[in-house]
PDB file of C-alpha atoms in Angstrom:
ATOM      1  CA  MET A  93       4.772 -85.367  34.711  1.00 40.00           C
ATOM      2  CA  LYS A  94       6.564 -88.322  33.134  1.00 45.00           C
ATOM      3  CA  ARG A  95       7.050 -91.296  35.439  1.00 51.00           C
ATOM      4  CA  LYS A  96      10.837 -91.047  35.696  1.00 50.00           C
ATOM      5  CA  LYS A  97      10.816 -87.276  36.230  1.00 48.00           C
ATOM      6  CA  ARG A  98       8.102 -87.656  38.860  1.00 52.00           C
ATOM      7  CA  TRP A  99      10.198 -90.087  40.870  1.00 51.00           C
ATOM      8  CA  ILE A 100      13.340 -88.002  40.497  1.00 46.00           C
ATOM      9  CA  VAL A 101      11.421 -85.188  42.174  1.00 48.00           C
ATOM     10  CA  LEU A 102      10.197 -87.481  44.964  1.00 56.00           C
ATOM     11  CA  GLY A 103      13.752 -88.661  45.491  1.00 51.00           C
ATOM     12  CA  SER A 104      15.014 -85.101  45.663  1.00 49.00           C
ATOM     13  CA  ILE A 105      12.379 -84.266  48.281  1.00 51.00           C
ATOM     14  CA  LEU A 106      13.484 -87.225  50.413  1.00 55.00           C
ATOM     15  CA  PHE A 107      17.105 -86.215  49.937  1.00 48.00           C
ATOM     16  CA  ALA A 108      16.387 -82.640  50.945  1.00 51.00           C
ATOM     17  CA  ILE A 109      14.599 -83.774  54.111  1.00 52.00           C
ATOM     18  CA  LEU A 110      17.522 -85.933  55.160  1.00 54.00           C
ATOM     19  CA  ALA A 111      20.101 -83.337  54.219  1.00 52.00           C
ATOM     20  CA  ILE A 112      18.583 -80.487  56.207  1.00 49.00           C
ATOM     21  CA  LEU A 113      18.078 -82.740  59.219  1.00 51.00           C
ATOM     22  CA  THR A 114      21.743 -83.696  58.983  1.00 50.00           C
ATOM     23  CA  LEU A 115      22.748 -80.042  59.071  1.00 47.00           C
ATOM     24  CA  VAL A 116      20.337 -79.289  61.900  1.00 47.00           C
ATOM     25  CA  GLY A 117      21.860 -82.159  63.843  1.00 49.00           C
ATOM     26  CA  PHE A 118      25.253 -80.485  63.516  1.00 42.00           C
ATOM     27  CA  LEU A 119      24.090 -77.010  64.520  1.00 42.00           C
ATOM     28  CA  PHE A 120      21.460 -77.406  67.233  1.00 41.00           C
ATOM     29  CA  ARG A 121      21.332 -79.172  70.584  1.00 45.00           C
ATOM     30  CA  ASP A 122      18.771 -81.836  71.424  1.00 53.00           C
ATOM     31  CA  ASP A 123      15.703 -80.333  73.140  1.00 59.00           C
ATOM     32  CA  GLY A 124      14.612 -83.655  74.679  1.00 64.00           C
ATOM     33  CA  LEU A 125      11.204 -83.786  72.982  1.00 78.00           C
ATOM     34  CA  MET A 126       9.728 -86.812  71.230  1.00 90.00           C
ATOM     35  CA  SER A 127       8.834 -86.994  67.566  1.00 91.00           C
ATOM     36  CA  GLY A 128       5.253 -86.160  66.656  1.00 92.00           C
ATOM     37  CA  PHE A 129       2.803 -83.884  64.894  1.00 93.00           C
ATOM     38  CA  VAL A 130       3.133 -80.243  65.865  1.00 90.00           C
ATOM     39  CA  THR A 131      -0.616 -79.580  66.032  1.00 94.00           C
ATOM     40  CA  ALA A 132      -3.861 -81.551  66.005  1.00 96.00           C
ATOM     41  CA  GLU A 133      -4.831 -79.752  62.801  1.00 96.00           C
ATOM     42  CA  GLY A 134      -1.572 -80.793  61.200  1.00 94.00           C
ATOM     43  CA  ARG A 135      -2.126 -84.404  62.169  1.00 96.00           C
ATOM     44  CA  LYS A 136      -5.612 -84.317  60.669  1.00 97.00           C
ATOM     45  CA  GLU A 137      -4.272 -82.838  57.413  1.00 96.00           C
ATOM     46  CA  TYR A 138      -1.573 -85.500  57.248  1.00 96.00           C
ATOM     47  CA  MET A 139      -4.028 -88.349  57.874  1.00 97.00           C
ATOM     48  CA  THR A 140      -6.200 -87.126  55.009  1.00 97.00           C
ATOM     49  CA  ALA A 141      -3.177 -87.125  52.674  1.00 95.00           C
ATOM     50  CA  TYR A 142      -2.107 -90.546  54.004  1.00 97.00           C
ATOM     51  CA  ARG A 143      -5.490 -92.128  53.272  1.00 97.00           C
ATOM     52  CA  GLU A 144      -5.497 -90.652  49.781  1.00 96.00           C
ATOM     53  CA  ALA A 145      -2.003 -91.980  49.022  1.00 95.00           C
ATOM     54  CA  MET A 146      -2.822 -95.429  50.442  1.00 97.00           C
ATOM     55  CA  GLY A 147      -5.697 -95.614  47.956  1.00 96.00           C
ATOM     56  CA  TYR A 148      -3.160 -96.070  45.137  1.00 94.00           C
ATOM     57  CA  LEU A 149      -1.677 -99.208  46.737  1.00 96.00           C
ATOM     58  CA  PRO A 150      -3.050-102.746  46.613  1.00 95.00           C
ATOM     59  CA  LYS A 151      -5.431-103.379  49.500  1.00 95.00           C
ATOM     60  CA  PRO A 152      -3.508-104.719  52.520  1.00 97.00           C
ATOM     61  CA  ALA A 153      -4.357-108.256  53.600  1.00 95.00           C
ATOM     62  CA  GLU A 154      -3.752-107.181  57.222  1.00 96.00           C
ATOM     63  CA  SER A 155      -3.173-104.001  59.202  1.00 97.00           C
ATOM     64  CA  LEU A 156      -1.114-104.682  62.325  1.00 98.00           C
ATOM     65  CA  ARG A 157      -0.044-102.676  65.400  1.00 98.00           C
ATOM     66  CA  PHE A 158       2.926-103.828  67.442  1.00 98.00           C
ATOM     67  CA  ARG A 159       4.000-102.409  70.780  1.00 98.00           C
ATOM     68  CA  THR A 160       7.699-101.838  71.367  1.00 98.00           C
ATOM     69  CA  ASP A 161       9.781-100.254  74.110  1.00 98.00           C
ATOM     70  CA  PHE A 162       9.761 -96.978  72.165  1.00 97.00           C
ATOM     71  CA  GLY A 163       6.263 -96.799  70.733  1.00 97.00           C
ATOM     72  CA  GLU A 164       3.678 -98.492  68.550  1.00 98.00           C
ATOM     73  CA  ALA A 165       4.616 -99.553  65.034  1.00 98.00           C
ATOM     74  CA  GLN A 166       2.172 -99.650  62.126  1.00 98.00           C
ATOM     75  CA  VAL A 167       2.712-102.644  59.851  1.00 98.00           C
ATOM     76  CA  TYR A 168       0.795-103.778  56.779  1.00 98.00           C
ATOM     77  CA  LYS A 169       0.864-107.196  55.163  1.00 97.00           C
ATOM     78  CA  PHE A 170       0.256-107.404  51.414  1.00 97.00           C
ATOM     79  CA  GLN A 171      -0.430-110.729  49.756  1.00 94.00           C
ATOM     80  CA  ASN A 172      -2.363-111.614  46.632  1.00 88.00           C
ATOM     81  CA  GLY A 173      -3.837-114.992  45.758  1.00 81.00           C
ATOM     82  CA  ASP A 174      -1.018-115.883  43.375  1.00 76.00           C
ATOM     83  CA  THR A 175       1.866-114.953  45.712  1.00 73.00           C
ATOM     84  CA  PRO A 176       4.253-117.913  46.055  1.00 75.00           C
ATOM     85  CA  ASP A 177       4.871-119.309  49.513  1.00 82.00           C
ATOM     86  CA  LYS A 178       8.288-117.732  49.956  1.00 91.00           C
ATOM     87  CA  THR A 179      10.074-115.812  52.678  1.00 95.00           C
ATOM     88  CA  PRO A 180       8.440-112.343  52.929  1.00 96.00           C
ATOM     89  CA  LEU A 181      10.050-108.989  52.297  1.00 97.00           C
ATOM     90  CA  LEU A 182       9.804-106.287  54.962  1.00 98.00           C
ATOM     91  CA  LEU A 183      10.162-102.813  53.459  1.00 98.00           C
ATOM     92  CA  LEU A 184      11.617 -99.832  55.352  1.00 98.00           C
ATOM     93  CA  PRO A 185      10.914 -96.405  53.782  1.00 94.00           C
ATOM     94  CA  GLY A 186      13.118 -93.361  53.375  1.00 88.00           C
ATOM     95  CA  LYS A 187      13.362 -90.347  55.653  1.00 84.00           C
ATOM     96  CA  GLY A 188      10.123 -88.433  56.118  1.00 83.00           C
ATOM     97  CA  SER A 189       8.203 -91.089  54.231  1.00 88.00           C
ATOM     98  CA  ALA A 190       5.871 -94.001  54.989  1.00 95.00           C
ATOM     99  CA  THR A 191       4.158 -97.023  53.431  1.00 97.00           C
ATOM    100  CA  PRO A 192       2.602 -95.145  50.445  1.00 95.00           C
ATOM    101  CA  MET A 193       6.073 -94.493  48.980  1.00 93.00           C
ATOM    102  CA  TRP A 194       6.116 -98.147  47.775  1.00 96.00           C
ATOM    103  CA  GLU A 195       3.311 -97.573  45.265  1.00 93.00           C
ATOM    104  CA  ALA A 196       5.648 -98.190  42.308  1.00 92.00           C
ATOM    105  CA  ASN A 197       6.997-101.474  43.688  1.00 95.00           C
ATOM    106  CA  LEU A 198       4.377-103.436  45.581  1.00 96.00           C
ATOM    107  CA  ASN A 199       2.693-105.159  42.649  1.00 95.00           C
ATOM    108  CA  ASP A 200       6.052-106.316  41.268  1.00 95.00           C
ATOM    109  CA  PHE A 201       7.201-107.626  44.648  1.00 96.00           C
ATOM    110  CA  LEU A 202       3.879-109.388  45.227  1.00 95.00           C
ATOM    111  CA  GLU A 203       4.359-111.489  42.108  1.00 93.00           C
ATOM    112  CA  HIS A 204       7.127-113.305  43.961  1.00 94.00           C
ATOM    113  CA  ARG A 205       6.364-113.290  47.695  1.00 95.00           C
ATOM    114  CA  PRO A 206       4.330-111.708  50.527  1.00 96.00           C
ATOM    115  CA  VAL A 207       5.358-108.199  51.546  1.00 97.00           C
ATOM    116  CA  TYR A 208       5.244-106.326  54.832  1.00 98.00           C
ATOM    117  CA  THR A 209       5.585-102.553  55.003  1.00 98.00           C
ATOM    118  CA  LEU A 210       6.427-100.553  58.109  1.00 98.00           C
ATOM    119  CA  ASP A 211       5.980 -96.900  59.055  1.00 98.00           C
ATOM    120  CA  LEU A 212       9.126 -96.019  61.000  1.00 97.00           C
ATOM    121  CA  ILE A 213       8.690 -94.882  64.607  1.00 97.00           C
ATOM    122  CA  GLY A 214       9.811 -91.267  64.865  1.00 94.00           C
ATOM    123  CA  GLU A 215       8.872 -90.432  61.269  1.00 93.00           C
ATOM    124  CA  PRO A 216       5.623 -89.176  59.670  1.00 94.00           C
ATOM    125  CA  GLY A 217       3.162 -92.052  59.352  1.00 97.00           C
ATOM    126  CA  LEU A 218       0.860 -94.068  61.576  1.00 98.00           C
ATOM    127  CA  SER A 219       3.545 -95.315  63.982  1.00 98.00           C
ATOM    128  CA  THR A 220       3.838 -93.361  67.245  1.00 97.00           C
ATOM    129  CA  GLU A 221       6.794 -92.704  69.536  1.00 97.00           C
ATOM    130  CA  THR A 222       5.975 -93.043  73.260  1.00 96.00           C
ATOM    131  CA  SER A 223       9.481 -93.180  74.730  1.00 96.00           C
ATOM    132  CA  ARG A 224      12.318 -91.039  73.403  1.00 95.00           C
ATOM    133  CA  ILE A 225      14.546 -92.736  70.824  1.00 95.00           C
ATOM    134  CA  ARG A 226      17.995 -91.382  71.616  1.00 93.00           C
ATOM    135  CA  THR A 227      20.545 -93.701  70.026  1.00 94.00           C
ATOM    136  CA  ALA A 228      21.159 -96.027  67.102  1.00 95.00           C
ATOM    137  CA  ALA A 229      20.894 -98.870  69.613  1.00 96.00           C
ATOM    138  CA  ASP A 230      17.354 -97.724  70.515  1.00 96.00           C
ATOM    139  CA  GLN A 231      16.398 -97.761  66.842  1.00 96.00           C
ATOM    140  CA  ALA A 232      17.696-101.300  66.455  1.00 97.00           C
ATOM    141  CA  VAL A 233      15.820-102.453  69.565  1.00 97.00           C
ATOM    142  CA  TRP A 234      12.355-101.351  68.495  1.00 97.00           C
ATOM    143  CA  LEU A 235      12.812-102.678  64.969  1.00 97.00           C
ATOM    144  CA  GLN A 236      13.918-106.067  66.255  1.00 96.00           C
ATOM    145  CA  GLN A 237      10.922-106.132  68.591  1.00 97.00           C
ATOM    146  CA  VAL A 238       8.680-105.653  65.555  1.00 97.00           C
ATOM    147  CA  LEU A 239      10.432-108.477  63.700  1.00 96.00           C
ATOM    148  CA  ASP A 240      10.015-110.750  66.719  1.00 96.00           C
ATOM    149  CA  GLN A 241       6.237-110.195  66.707  1.00 97.00           C
ATOM    150  CA  LEU A 242       5.758-111.141  63.055  1.00 96.00           C
ATOM    151  CA  PRO A 243       4.620-114.771  62.558  1.00 94.00           C
ATOM    152  CA  GLU A 244       7.427-115.707  60.154  1.00 93.00           C
ATOM    153  CA  SER A 245      10.676-117.083  61.570  1.00 90.00           C
ATOM    154  CA  GLU A 246      12.699-115.590  58.683  1.00 94.00           C
ATOM    155  CA  LEU A 247      12.450-112.325  56.727  1.00 96.00           C
ATOM    156  CA  HIS A 248      14.302-110.476  54.001  1.00 98.00           C
ATOM    157  CA  LEU A 249      14.816-106.876  55.128  1.00 98.00           C
ATOM    158  CA  LEU A 250      14.782-104.216  52.396  1.00 98.00           C
ATOM    159  CA  GLY A 251      15.523-100.590  53.139  1.00 97.00           C
ATOM    160  CA  LEU A 252      15.630 -97.536  50.871  1.00 94.00           C
ATOM    161  CA  SER A 253      17.749 -94.482  51.693  1.00 90.00           C
ATOM    162  CA  PHE A 254      17.431 -93.865  55.458  1.00 91.00           C
ATOM    163  CA  GLY A 255      15.513 -97.151  55.647  1.00 95.00           C
ATOM    164  CA  GLY A 256      18.646 -98.842  54.313  1.00 96.00           C
ATOM    165  CA  TRP A 257      20.613 -97.455  57.225  1.00 96.00           C
ATOM    166  CA  SER A 258      17.883 -98.598  59.644  1.00 96.00           C
ATOM    167  CA  ALA A 259      18.018-102.100  58.173  1.00 97.00           C
ATOM    168  CA  ALA A 260      21.813-102.337  58.358  1.00 98.00           C
ATOM    169  CA  ASN A 261      21.863-100.868  61.880  1.00 97.00           C
ATOM    170  CA  ALA A 262      19.379-103.483  63.102  1.00 96.00           C
ATOM    171  CA  ALA A 263      21.192-106.327  61.338  1.00 97.00           C
ATOM    172  CA  LEU A 264      24.468-105.403  63.027  1.00 97.00           C
ATOM    173  CA  LYS A 265      23.002-105.189  66.515  1.00 95.00           C
ATOM    174  CA  HIS A 266      20.231-107.823  66.411  1.00 93.00           C
ATOM    175  CA  PRO A 267      20.623-110.115  63.372  1.00 92.00           C
ATOM    176  CA  GLY A 268      17.931-112.468  64.729  1.00 87.00           C
ATOM    177  CA  ASN A 269      15.589-113.639  61.983  1.00 91.00           C
ATOM    178  CA  ILE A 270      16.979-111.427  59.202  1.00 96.00           C
ATOM    179  CA  GLN A 271      17.810-113.862  56.392  1.00 96.00           C
ATOM    180  CA  SER A 272      19.217-111.227  54.040  1.00 97.00           C
ATOM    181  CA  LEU A 273      19.659-107.463  53.681  1.00 98.00           C
ATOM    182  CA  ILE A 274      18.704-105.520  50.554  1.00 98.00           C
ATOM    183  CA  LEU A 275      19.998-101.953  50.735  1.00 98.00           C
ATOM    184  CA  VAL A 276      18.677 -99.656  47.995  1.00 97.00           C
ATOM    185  CA  ASP A 277      20.818 -96.513  47.670  1.00 94.00           C
ATOM    186  CA  PRO A 278      21.240 -96.406  51.457  1.00 94.00           C
ATOM    187  CA  VAL A 279      22.644 -93.419  53.331  1.00 90.00           C
ATOM    188  CA  TYR A 280      25.497 -93.613  55.853  1.00 92.00           C
ATOM    189  CA  VAL A 281      26.149 -97.266  54.952  1.00 97.00           C
ATOM    190  CA  PHE A 282      28.654 -97.387  52.075  1.00 96.00           C
ATOM    191  CA  GLY A 283      29.656 -93.722  52.107  1.00 90.00           C
ATOM    192  CA  PRO A 284      28.829 -90.219  53.467  1.00 84.00           C
ATOM    193  CA  ILE A 285      26.487 -87.589  52.037  1.00 78.00           C
ATOM    194  CA  PRO A 286      28.526 -84.830  50.332  1.00 73.00           C
ATOM    195  CA  PHE A 287      28.331 -81.734  52.511  1.00 68.00           C
ATOM    196  CA  LYS A 288      27.920 -79.425  49.506  1.00 64.00           C
ATOM    197  CA  MET A 289      24.634 -81.151  48.679  1.00 63.00           C
ATOM    198  CA  ILE A 290      23.471 -80.755  52.271  1.00 62.00           C
ATOM    199  CA  LEU A 291      24.015 -77.021  51.949  1.00 61.00           C
ATOM    200  CA  ALA A 292      22.386 -76.871  48.512  1.00 56.00           C
ATOM    201  CA  SER A 293      19.236 -78.537  49.825  1.00 57.00           C
ATOM    202  CA  ILE A 294      18.535 -76.065  52.636  1.00 58.00           C
ATOM    203  CA  PRO A 295      16.209 -73.704  50.703  1.00 54.00           C
ATOM    204  CA  ALA A 296      14.190 -76.709  49.528  1.00 51.00           C
ATOM    205  CA  THR A 297      13.264 -77.811  53.030  1.00 52.00           C
ATOM    206  CA  VAL A 298      12.781 -74.668  55.116  1.00 54.00           C
ATOM    207  CA  PRO A 299       9.014 -73.901  55.294  1.00 53.00           C
ATOM    208  CA  ILE A 300       9.518 -70.137  55.719  1.00 55.00           C
ATOM    209  CA  VAL A 301      11.334 -69.975  52.377  1.00 55.00           C
ATOM    210  CA  PRO A 302       8.795 -68.928  49.694  1.00 59.00           C
ATOM    211  CA  LYS A 303       7.310 -71.889  47.857  1.00 59.00           C
ATOM    212  CA  PRO A 304       8.583 -70.817  44.397  1.00 64.00           C
ATOM    213  CA  ILE A 305      12.164 -70.778  45.704  1.00 58.00           C
ATOM    214  CA  ARG A 306      11.762 -74.133  47.426  1.00 54.00           C
ATOM    215  CA  GLU A 307      10.335 -75.643  44.240  1.00 57.00           C
ATOM    216  CA  LYS A 308      13.162 -74.153  42.181  1.00 58.00           C
ATOM    217  CA  MET A 309      15.750 -75.764  44.472  1.00 55.00           C
ATOM    218  CA  LEU A 310      13.961 -79.120  44.373  1.00 53.00           C
ATOM    219  CA  SER A 311      13.926 -78.889  40.586  1.00 50.00           C
ATOM    220  CA  TYR A 312      17.658 -78.087  40.615  1.00 47.00           C
ATOM    221  CA  ILE A 313      18.465 -81.059  42.853  1.00 48.00           C
ATOM    222  CA  SER A 314      16.326 -83.334  40.677  1.00 48.00           C
ATOM    223  CA  GLY A 315      17.949 -82.351  37.401  1.00 44.00           C
ATOM    224  CA  GLY A 316      15.421 -79.830  36.131  1.00 43.00           C
ATOM    225  CA  ALA A 317      12.206 -81.796  36.657  1.00 45.00           C
ATOM    226  CA  GLU A 318       9.091 -79.731  37.276  1.00 51.00           C
ATOM    227  CA  VAL A 319       7.761 -80.131  40.815  1.00 52.00           C
ATOM    228  CA  ASP A 320       4.200 -81.470  40.878  1.00 55.00           C
ATOM    229  CA  ASP A 321       2.850 -81.502  44.425  1.00 58.00           C
ATOM    230  CA  SER A 322      -0.508 -82.811  43.182  1.00 68.00           C
ATOM    231  CA  ASP A 323       1.017 -86.313  43.101  1.00 79.00           C
ATOM    232  CA  PRO A 324      -0.410 -88.167  46.151  1.00 86.00           C
ATOM    233  CA  THR A 325       2.954 -89.448  47.392  1.00 83.00           C
ATOM    234  CA  ALA A 326       4.699 -86.112  46.928  1.00 78.00           C
ATOM    235  CA  LYS A 327       1.760 -84.393  48.633  1.00 82.00           C
ATOM    236  CA  LEU A 328       2.023 -86.787  51.579  1.00 87.00           C
ATOM    237  CA  ILE A 329       5.754 -86.192  52.012  1.00 80.00           C
ATOM    238  CA  GLU A 330       5.358 -82.426  51.715  1.00 78.00           C
ATOM    239  CA  THR A 331       2.540 -82.486  54.270  1.00 86.00           C
ATOM    240  CA  GLY A 332       4.729 -84.461  56.664  1.00 85.00           C
ATOM    241  CA  MET A 333       7.508 -81.894  56.243  1.00 79.00           C
ATOM    242  CA  ARG A 334       5.159 -79.139  57.426  1.00 81.00           C
ATOM    243  CA  THR A 335       3.166 -80.921  60.123  1.00 88.00           C
ATOM    244  CA  PHE A 336       5.530 -83.429  61.757  1.00 88.00           C
ATOM    245  CA  LYS A 337       8.708 -82.820  63.742  1.00 86.00           C
ATOM    246  CA  SER A 338      11.122 -85.767  63.911  1.00 86.00           C
ATOM    247  CA  LYS A 339      13.482 -85.897  66.881  1.00 88.00           C
ATOM    248  CA  LEU A 340      15.385 -89.015  65.881  1.00 88.00           C
ATOM    249  CA  PRO A 341      19.143 -89.014  66.459  1.00 87.00           C
ATOM    250  CA  MET A 342      21.381 -88.623  63.433  1.00 83.00           C
ATOM    251  CA  PRO A 343      22.468 -91.945  61.926  1.00 86.00           C
ATOM    252  CA  GLU A 344      25.827 -93.311  63.000  1.00 86.00           C
ATOM    253  CA  THR A 345      27.934 -93.871  59.896  1.00 90.00           C
ATOM    254  CA  ILE A 346      28.494 -97.586  59.377  1.00 95.00           C
ATOM    255  CA  LYS A 347      32.196 -98.294  58.963  1.00 96.00           C
ATOM    256  CA  PRO A 348      33.701-100.795  56.504  1.00 97.00           C
ATOM    257  CA  GLU A 349      34.814-103.031  59.373  1.00 97.00           C
ATOM    258  CA  GLN A 350      31.216-103.146  60.577  1.00 97.00           C
ATOM    259  CA  LEU A 351      30.007-104.162  57.125  1.00 97.00           C
ATOM    260  CA  ALA A 352      32.444-107.057  57.348  1.00 97.00           C
ATOM    261  CA  GLU A 353      30.657-108.204  60.526  1.00 96.00           C
ATOM    262  CA  LEU A 354      27.254-108.666  58.872  1.00 96.00           C
ATOM    263  CA  LYS A 355      26.210-112.277  59.265  1.00 92.00           C
ATOM    264  CA  MET A 356      23.836-112.549  56.305  1.00 97.00           C
ATOM    265  CA  PRO A 357      24.054-112.034  52.520  1.00 98.00           C
ATOM    266  CA  VAL A 358      23.725-108.393  51.480  1.00 98.00           C
ATOM    267  CA  LEU A 359      22.540-106.956  48.176  1.00 98.00           C
ATOM    268  CA  GLY A 360      23.671-103.361  47.794  1.00 98.00           C
ATOM    269  CA  ILE A 361      21.908-101.497  44.962  1.00 98.00           C
ATOM    270  CA  LEU A 362      23.315 -98.057  44.218  1.00 97.00           C
ATOM    271  CA  ALA A 363      22.092 -95.253  41.947  1.00 93.00           C
ATOM    272  CA  GLY A 364      24.827 -94.034  39.628  1.00 93.00           C
ATOM    273  CA  LYS A 365      23.469 -90.460  39.657  1.00 87.00           C
ATOM    274  CA  SER A 366      22.551 -90.343  43.324  1.00 85.00           C
ATOM    275  CA  THR A 367      23.386 -87.173  45.227  1.00 79.00           C
ATOM    276  CA  MET A 368      23.538 -89.161  48.465  1.00 81.00           C
ATOM    277  CA  HIS A 369      27.069 -90.465  47.975  1.00 85.00           C
ATOM    278  CA  ASP A 370      29.838 -91.150  45.489  1.00 90.00           C
ATOM    279  CA  SER A 371      28.370 -94.281  43.909  1.00 93.00           C
ATOM    280  CA  LYS A 372      31.684 -95.589  42.577  1.00 95.00           C
ATOM    281  CA  LYS A 373      33.443 -95.250  45.937  1.00 95.00           C
ATOM    282  CA  SER A 374      30.412 -96.708  47.724  1.00 96.00           C
ATOM    283  CA  TYR A 375      30.409 -99.659  45.323  1.00 97.00           C
ATOM    284  CA  GLU A 376      34.088-100.338  46.040  1.00 97.00           C
ATOM    285  CA  THR A 377      33.466-100.094  49.784  1.00 97.00           C
ATOM    286  CA  GLY A 378      30.733-102.692  49.539  1.00 97.00           C
ATOM    287  CA  VAL A 379      32.746-105.057  47.342  1.00 97.00           C
ATOM    288  CA  ASN A 380      35.781-104.830  49.620  1.00 97.00           C
ATOM    289  CA  SER A 381      33.901-105.019  52.936  1.00 97.00           C
ATOM    290  CA  LEU A 382      31.045-107.519  52.590  1.00 98.00           C
ATOM    291  CA  LYS A 383      32.339-110.995  53.413  1.00 96.00           C
ATOM    292  CA  ASP A 384      29.429-113.356  52.790  1.00 96.00           C
ATOM    293  CA  PRO A 385      30.115-115.123  49.450  1.00 96.00           C
ATOM    294  CA  LEU A 386      26.509-114.539  48.319  1.00 97.00           C
ATOM    295  CA  SER A 387      26.680-110.776  48.894  1.00 98.00           C
ATOM    296  CA  LYS A 388      26.557-108.594  45.797  1.00 97.00           C
ATOM    297  CA  MET A 389      26.886-104.933  44.804  1.00 98.00           C
ATOM    298  CA  VAL A 390      25.064-103.453  41.786  1.00 98.00           C
ATOM    299  CA  ILE A 391      25.001 -99.960  40.249  1.00 97.00           C
ATOM    300  CA  PHE A 392      22.082 -98.661  38.178  1.00 96.00           C
ATOM    301  CA  GLU A 393      24.171 -96.157  36.222  1.00 95.00           C
ATOM    302  CA  GLU A 394      21.347 -93.847  35.054  1.00 92.00           C
ATOM    303  CA  ALA A 395      19.295 -93.890  38.243  1.00 89.00           C
ATOM    304  CA  SER A 396      18.888 -91.075  40.757  1.00 84.00           C
ATOM    305  CA  HIS A 397      18.158 -91.554  44.455  1.00 82.00           C
ATOM    306  CA  ALA A 398      14.542 -92.209  43.401  1.00 82.00           C
ATOM    307  CA  ILE A 399      15.665 -95.507  41.897  1.00 88.00           C
ATOM    308  CA  ASN A 400      12.679 -97.470  43.221  1.00 90.00           C
ATOM    309  CA  GLY A 401      10.247 -95.377  41.183  1.00 86.00           C
ATOM    310  CA  GLU A 402      12.435 -94.866  38.119  1.00 87.00           C
ATOM    311  CA  TYR A 403      13.316 -98.532  37.545  1.00 93.00           C
ATOM    312  CA  PRO A 404      10.723-100.642  39.394  1.00 94.00           C
ATOM    313  CA  ASP A 405      10.833-103.600  36.985  1.00 96.00           C
ATOM    314  CA  ALA A 406      14.620-103.844  36.868  1.00 96.00           C
ATOM    315  CA  LEU A 407      14.805-103.371  40.625  1.00 97.00           C
ATOM    316  CA  SER A 408      12.375-106.228  41.258  1.00 97.00           C
ATOM    317  CA  GLU A 409      14.231-108.501  38.821  1.00 97.00           C
ATOM    318  CA  THR A 410      17.586-107.739  40.455  1.00 98.00           C
ATOM    319  CA  ILE A 411      16.200-108.415  43.928  1.00 98.00           C
ATOM    320  CA  GLU A 412      14.504-111.680  42.967  1.00 96.00           C
ATOM    321  CA  ALA A 413      17.595-112.964  41.153  1.00 97.00           C
ATOM    322  CA  PHE A 414      19.526-112.373  44.390  1.00 98.00           C
ATOM    323  CA  LEU A 415      16.885-113.994  46.600  1.00 97.00           C
ATOM    324  CA  ASP A 416      16.459-117.028  44.315  1.00 94.00           C
ATOM    325  CA  LYS A 417      20.046-118.008  45.134  1.00 93.00           C
ATOM    326  CA  LEU A 418      19.213-118.017  48.853  1.00 93.00           C
ATOM    327  CA  GLU A 419      16.011-120.061  48.786  1.00 82.00           C
TER     328      GLU A 419
END
């Protein structure tokens, strides 16, 4: 599979996960359970896929576990010998994903600064939920507690998709040591997900639907790309879909007046062909709402929601140009 097509498919999988969970949130009542693997066998299968996918990343300099009020968070620090002594990036992954999703980006980011990655509590990965996360405020609390335990006094927080919402949510409630926000095609931040795409994604994410039909729908969402579940990252995400049940609350849509309250510079990077939102309207919302003079909105016109894998070089250059003005 060509690189761009491969990442379009991965993006469509992440979109489908988020979309079906959005619909489920509308239709079904909370059962009070915590997020976690459904069976011990499922957890074992996922861990095997996780280790395989991690093998394609640079070797972490450190593997860290931080306790929070809502569970234990798995954090990795990546740093090579030539990394400049600059403020680190902390990366927050998309829905249903984890650290291995950054395979396309880590080496580029590491040319400029140290990088931390985080498996979100309540999502598939090595973080574990021990106390039920019920609200957006709970999500901001545990993330800030992780930031407080890192040795650096300042961090740049970068979130993709659902991770973008998590980053913005935390920055609004506990700005603390967040020096800047980088939001890469975030959901529920600059605009809503079109409901027609939520409905279209349902067959792609329901396990009981025959695999050929699910793959056909994923291919449709991704613009005709062939689905290749032999890719380690795609395999990891698909395994998480089958073996892990997330009980996180649905994101609270961030309103324009809340964006105006952000106390740090924000870089909003939108995909022109994203199915997550109307990119033009989202761009205008960002331009009109963000008040810090160093904030900036950018559209990658030809990108899909899998922008981080489709345009890793351009993404890194855009991010570093933004950060160079802050440091």
